[in-house]
């Protein structure tokens, strides 16, 4: 057994970014076998069930084992622009928090989908969202934000850096901004988010998917320096660190060591019932092992969505514990540590 496999068994782990949207125990059983606690994130995405049903599934599945499955609430954009929308959104947030949510999520439909009556995109810093940010800040409720997209989204398919982006945007052309010329550009998406943070300095904030700065550890480091209350998660973006480590292994490792207290592990695994039990368990088990190995082992490795081999990080055990466990407890402070 390799050193990284021993560490994998020894360290308590949290996958703080999954989407458990179906009443079955496939992922939950696998989490028990692999020593993981889970956080499922309710999301206002058209392909998912309603946000209310997602919350109900999370609550029902949370009874599987006390504390093992937690959830992040959200609010629906349905009815945006109507007088009652803000009140309804706040009520959804309050209900989710009362039911035990550990945070609230805002999704990329703000910036990449919703439009006002004049055809202008509703950005993350739109005044309609101010009462929500005010409420979260006042009540110390963390905001988990998927705003914008990876920079690859604004590139042609053949110029994208990792195969997973090529695959996703090929299958979801409506989200491929290279093809959508009338949408706000990449820079405006992030500028709108940053204006929110400037206006709400006490807001607990987690930039999901490496805060859409996955392509540059230098840019991400600058952003973290500018917003000391913010953390980031790794969901579906580990491959971008692997890609950068091909030519800049030392810089990637130095980044992880420097910001070891602000990085949260998440897989972004979805279970919506479309895959059978064996398939979904094999998928998440393989991802957990491979991604842990990247951070724990300094051997030469490969990933299906990274073109060339890369060297693993070989991080110290105390850093692995922070990234894979402790930081989730810190940023999602209502998340209970399991025995």
XYZ file of C-alpha atoms in Angstrom:
339
model
C 0.000 0.000 0.000
C 1.395 3.408 -1.016
C 1.861 6.280 1.419
C -0.994 8.203 -0.220
C -3.322 5.207 0.165
C -2.428 4.990 3.848
C -3.153 8.707 4.254
C -6.434 8.285 2.387
C -7.535 5.750 4.978
C -6.231 7.702 7.964
C -7.639 11.172 7.245
C -11.269 12.095 7.868
C -12.597 13.635 4.660
C -15.429 15.891 3.540
C -16.692 16.213 -0.020
C -18.233 19.651 0.306
C -19.724 19.836 -3.176
C -21.984 17.109 -4.506
C -25.511 17.153 -5.924
C -27.486 14.366 -4.272
C -30.849 14.778 -5.967
C -32.424 11.342 -5.713
C -33.688 9.226 -2.819
C -31.215 6.390 -2.894
C -28.086 5.625 -0.890
C -25.531 4.929 -3.636
C -23.243 7.878 -2.842
C -23.983 7.707 0.876
C -22.907 4.059 1.064
C -19.727 4.834 -0.850
C -19.006 7.790 1.432
C -19.168 5.532 4.487
C -16.783 3.051 2.855
C -14.309 5.802 1.973
C -14.486 7.850 5.157
C -16.278 10.869 3.678
C -18.817 13.293 5.065
C -20.913 15.014 2.372
C -22.442 18.375 1.522
C -25.099 18.374 -1.200
C -25.741 21.720 -2.872
C -29.248 22.737 -3.938
C -28.971 24.623 -7.213
C -31.391 26.648 -9.337
C -30.509 24.789 -12.528
C -33.109 23.944 -15.215
C -31.986 20.317 -15.547
C -32.492 19.658 -11.828
C -35.721 19.162 -9.920
C -37.200 22.213 -8.213
C -35.169 23.769 -5.439
C -37.881 22.738 -2.983
C -37.648 19.088 -4.041
C -33.847 19.180 -3.851
C -34.106 20.447 -0.280
C -36.620 17.728 0.598
C -34.355 14.995 -0.803
C -31.417 16.412 1.156
C -33.414 16.432 4.387
C -34.783 12.925 3.883
C -31.369 11.542 2.922
C -29.826 13.319 5.889
C -31.586 10.809 8.115
C -29.343 8.057 6.660
C -26.673 8.751 9.286
C -26.759 11.808 11.570
C -24.363 14.508 10.376
C -23.049 12.532 7.414
C -25.029 14.408 4.730
C -25.444 18.170 5.036
C -26.931 20.576 2.529
C -26.533 24.057 1.095
C -29.813 25.846 0.404
C -30.585 28.158 -2.494
C -33.304 30.417 -3.866
C -35.152 30.258 -7.150
C -34.884 32.925 -9.827
C -38.405 32.085 -10.987
C -40.505 35.219 -11.036
C -37.540 37.573 -10.922
C -38.659 41.141 -11.561
C -42.076 40.709 -9.975
C -42.800 42.689 -6.788
C -42.968 39.584 -4.634
C -39.751 37.957 -5.904
C -37.411 39.311 -3.235
C -39.748 38.310 -0.432
C -40.130 34.821 -1.878
C -36.366 34.413 -2.328
C -35.687 35.501 1.241
C -38.364 33.133 2.520
C -36.656 30.233 0.719
C -33.347 31.219 2.300
C -34.873 31.473 5.769
C -36.617 28.112 5.385
C -33.435 26.403 4.231
C -31.442 27.875 7.107
C -34.090 26.883 9.631
C -34.044 23.345 8.231
C -30.307 23.088 8.905
C -28.556 24.348 5.768
C -24.870 25.195 6.195
C -24.856 27.935 3.517
C -26.849 29.442 0.645
C -25.891 29.166 -3.019
C -26.166 31.611 -5.894
C -25.788 30.191 -9.391
C -24.421 31.433 -12.716
C -27.902 32.157 -14.089
C -27.208 35.568 -12.586
C -24.893 36.843 -15.265
C -25.374 34.158 -17.891
C -29.117 33.637 -18.224
C -31.587 36.047 -16.608
C -32.517 39.235 -18.463
C -34.606 42.258 -17.588
C -37.433 43.637 -19.715
C -34.924 45.571 -21.824
C -32.892 42.499 -22.617
C -30.038 43.340 -20.262
C -28.429 40.504 -18.330
C -29.021 40.468 -14.595
C -25.560 40.400 -13.043
C -24.542 39.300 -9.561
C -24.422 42.893 -8.353
C -27.920 43.758 -9.530
C -29.781 45.910 -6.961
C -32.531 43.281 -6.756
C -30.090 40.999 -4.950
C -29.001 43.529 -2.349
C -31.626 42.526 0.248
C -30.369 38.942 -0.042
C -26.724 39.881 0.465
C -27.710 42.179 3.327
C -29.628 39.384 5.015
C -26.820 36.835 4.612
C -24.220 39.290 5.883
C -26.332 40.375 8.843
C -27.073 36.796 9.907
C -23.578 35.444 9.233
C -24.846 32.970 6.634
C -22.158 31.782 4.186
C -22.742 32.414 0.492
C -21.452 29.715 -1.859
C -21.224 31.200 -5.342
C -20.911 29.688 -8.781
C -20.668 32.905 -10.766
C -19.192 33.069 -14.229
C -17.584 30.044 -15.810
C -14.059 28.747 -16.482
C -12.131 30.928 -18.889
C -12.251 28.038 -21.370
C -15.932 28.880 -21.773
C -14.947 31.926 -23.819
C -12.538 29.987 -26.049
C -13.171 27.777 -29.092
C -13.338 24.080 -28.257
C -9.929 23.305 -29.759
C -8.272 26.005 -27.633
C -9.626 24.771 -24.301
C -7.062 23.428 -21.863
C -8.815 20.344 -20.415
C -10.985 17.662 -21.974
C -13.753 17.939 -19.377
C -14.445 21.516 -20.490
C -14.326 20.473 -24.126
C -16.851 17.747 -23.387
C -19.174 19.910 -21.258
C -19.345 22.910 -23.579
C -19.697 20.710 -26.650
C -22.788 19.191 -25.032
C -24.052 22.497 -23.593
C -23.548 25.099 -26.347
C -25.957 27.523 -24.677
C -23.361 27.910 -21.919
C -20.433 28.129 -24.353
C -19.874 31.866 -24.366
C -17.561 31.747 -27.368
C -20.727 31.063 -29.372
C -22.925 33.553 -27.489
C -21.674 36.954 -28.568
C -24.385 39.016 -26.851
C -23.515 37.833 -23.331
C -21.389 39.795 -20.850
C -17.733 38.721 -21.205
C -15.720 36.728 -18.701
C -14.188 39.799 -17.073
C -17.570 41.440 -16.450
C -18.886 38.315 -14.735
C -16.064 38.412 -12.189
C -16.123 42.182 -11.799
C -19.801 42.030 -10.851
C -19.046 39.396 -8.210
C -16.170 41.421 -6.824
C -18.354 44.507 -6.520
C -20.646 42.445 -4.303
C -17.709 41.552 -2.074
C -16.531 45.161 -1.976
C -20.002 46.261 -0.881
C -20.333 43.456 1.689
C -16.935 43.059 3.364
C -18.328 40.929 6.211
C -20.071 38.431 3.930
C -18.839 34.865 4.405
C -18.040 33.859 0.840
C -16.941 30.652 -0.861
C -15.990 30.949 -4.523
C -17.055 27.589 -5.922
C -15.024 26.045 -8.732
C -11.880 27.999 -7.726
C -13.903 31.207 -8.057
C -13.832 30.895 -11.871
C -10.120 31.780 -11.745
C -9.060 28.174 -12.242
C -6.836 28.974 -15.222
C -4.282 31.040 -13.288
C -2.987 30.375 -9.787
C -1.433 33.849 -9.899
C -4.811 35.521 -10.556
C -6.484 33.347 -7.937
C -3.813 34.208 -5.381
C -4.338 37.922 -6.029
C -8.086 37.512 -5.601
C -7.672 35.673 -2.307
C -5.322 38.399 -1.097
C -7.896 41.060 -2.005
C -10.736 39.252 -0.219
C -9.382 37.784 3.016
C -12.828 36.523 4.139
C -13.218 34.388 1.020
C -12.390 30.750 0.451
C -12.604 28.595 -2.662
C -13.594 25.048 -3.445
C -12.014 22.654 -5.928
C -15.168 21.165 -7.418
C -14.579 20.023 -11.011
C -11.421 22.162 -11.177
C -8.667 19.879 -9.859
C -7.799 19.145 -13.475
C -6.884 22.810 -13.977
C -4.327 22.568 -11.200
C -3.052 19.366 -12.758
C -2.782 21.089 -16.130
C -0.823 24.007 -14.664
C 1.454 21.643 -12.764
C 2.735 20.179 -16.050
C 4.930 23.244 -16.557
C 4.667 24.955 -13.157
C 4.692 22.216 -10.534
C 6.600 24.306 -8.001
C 4.236 27.284 -8.352
C 1.124 25.142 -7.935
C 2.544 23.482 -4.834
C 3.578 26.846 -3.381
C 0.059 28.156 -4.025
C -1.525 25.216 -2.200
C 0.865 25.584 0.722
C 0.334 29.337 0.987
C -3.466 29.171 0.862
C -3.832 25.863 2.684
C -6.382 27.361 5.088
C -8.710 28.614 2.335
C -9.144 25.674 -0.051
C -12.053 23.229 0.310
C -12.291 19.871 -1.404
C -15.382 19.085 -3.487
C -16.011 16.710 -6.362
C -19.182 18.115 -8.003
C -20.486 14.561 -8.377
C -24.143 14.479 -9.437
C -26.563 11.691 -8.635
C -29.897 12.304 -10.319
C -30.788 8.646 -10.732
C -29.774 8.447 -14.403
C -26.801 6.148 -13.698
C -27.132 2.793 -11.994
C -25.754 2.239 -8.519
C -22.537 0.522 -9.576
C -21.760 3.231 -12.129
C -22.282 6.158 -9.765
C -20.311 4.475 -6.987
C -17.426 3.628 -9.293
C -17.420 7.202 -10.619
C -17.181 8.929 -7.263
C -14.848 6.341 -5.714
C -12.414 6.711 -8.614
C -12.556 10.500 -8.453
C -11.997 10.594 -4.698
C -8.978 8.293 -4.905
C -7.397 9.951 -7.940
C -7.844 13.506 -6.713
C -6.590 12.684 -3.230
C -3.566 11.030 -4.816
C -2.790 14.216 -6.784
C -2.531 16.240 -3.578
C -0.917 13.522 -1.427
C 1.583 11.844 -3.774
C 4.472 13.397 -5.724
C 4.600 10.641 -8.338
C 4.078 11.196 -12.065
C 0.345 10.808 -12.710
C -2.250 10.977 -15.461
C -5.864 12.160 -15.647
C -8.366 11.449 -18.394
C -9.028 15.141 -18.999
C -5.418 16.392 -18.908
C -3.417 15.818 -22.086
C 0.041 15.240 -20.594
C 1.347 13.523 -17.453
C 1.950 15.710 -14.421
C 3.665 15.398 -11.071
C 1.570 15.169 -7.933
C 1.851 17.673 -5.110
C 3.070 15.491 -2.257
C 1.548 17.803 0.358
C 2.175 17.419 4.061
C -0.455 15.474 6.013
C -1.532 18.559 7.977
C -2.286 20.401 4.706
C -4.221 17.441 3.349
C -6.349 17.427 6.512
C -7.171 21.103 5.996
C -8.082 20.800 2.313
C -10.028 17.561 2.673
C -11.683 18.217 6.020
C -10.916 21.125 8.307
C -11.526 23.999 5.892
C -15.040 22.801 5.119
C -15.808 22.863 8.831
C -14.387 26.371 9.081
C -16.231 27.977 6.165
C -19.449 26.000 6.603
C -19.332 26.489 10.357
C -22.694 24.790 11.036
C -21.427 21.582 9.473
C -21.152 19.075 12.287
C -18.065 16.943 12.658
C -19.018 13.278 12.672
C -17.621 10.814 15.171
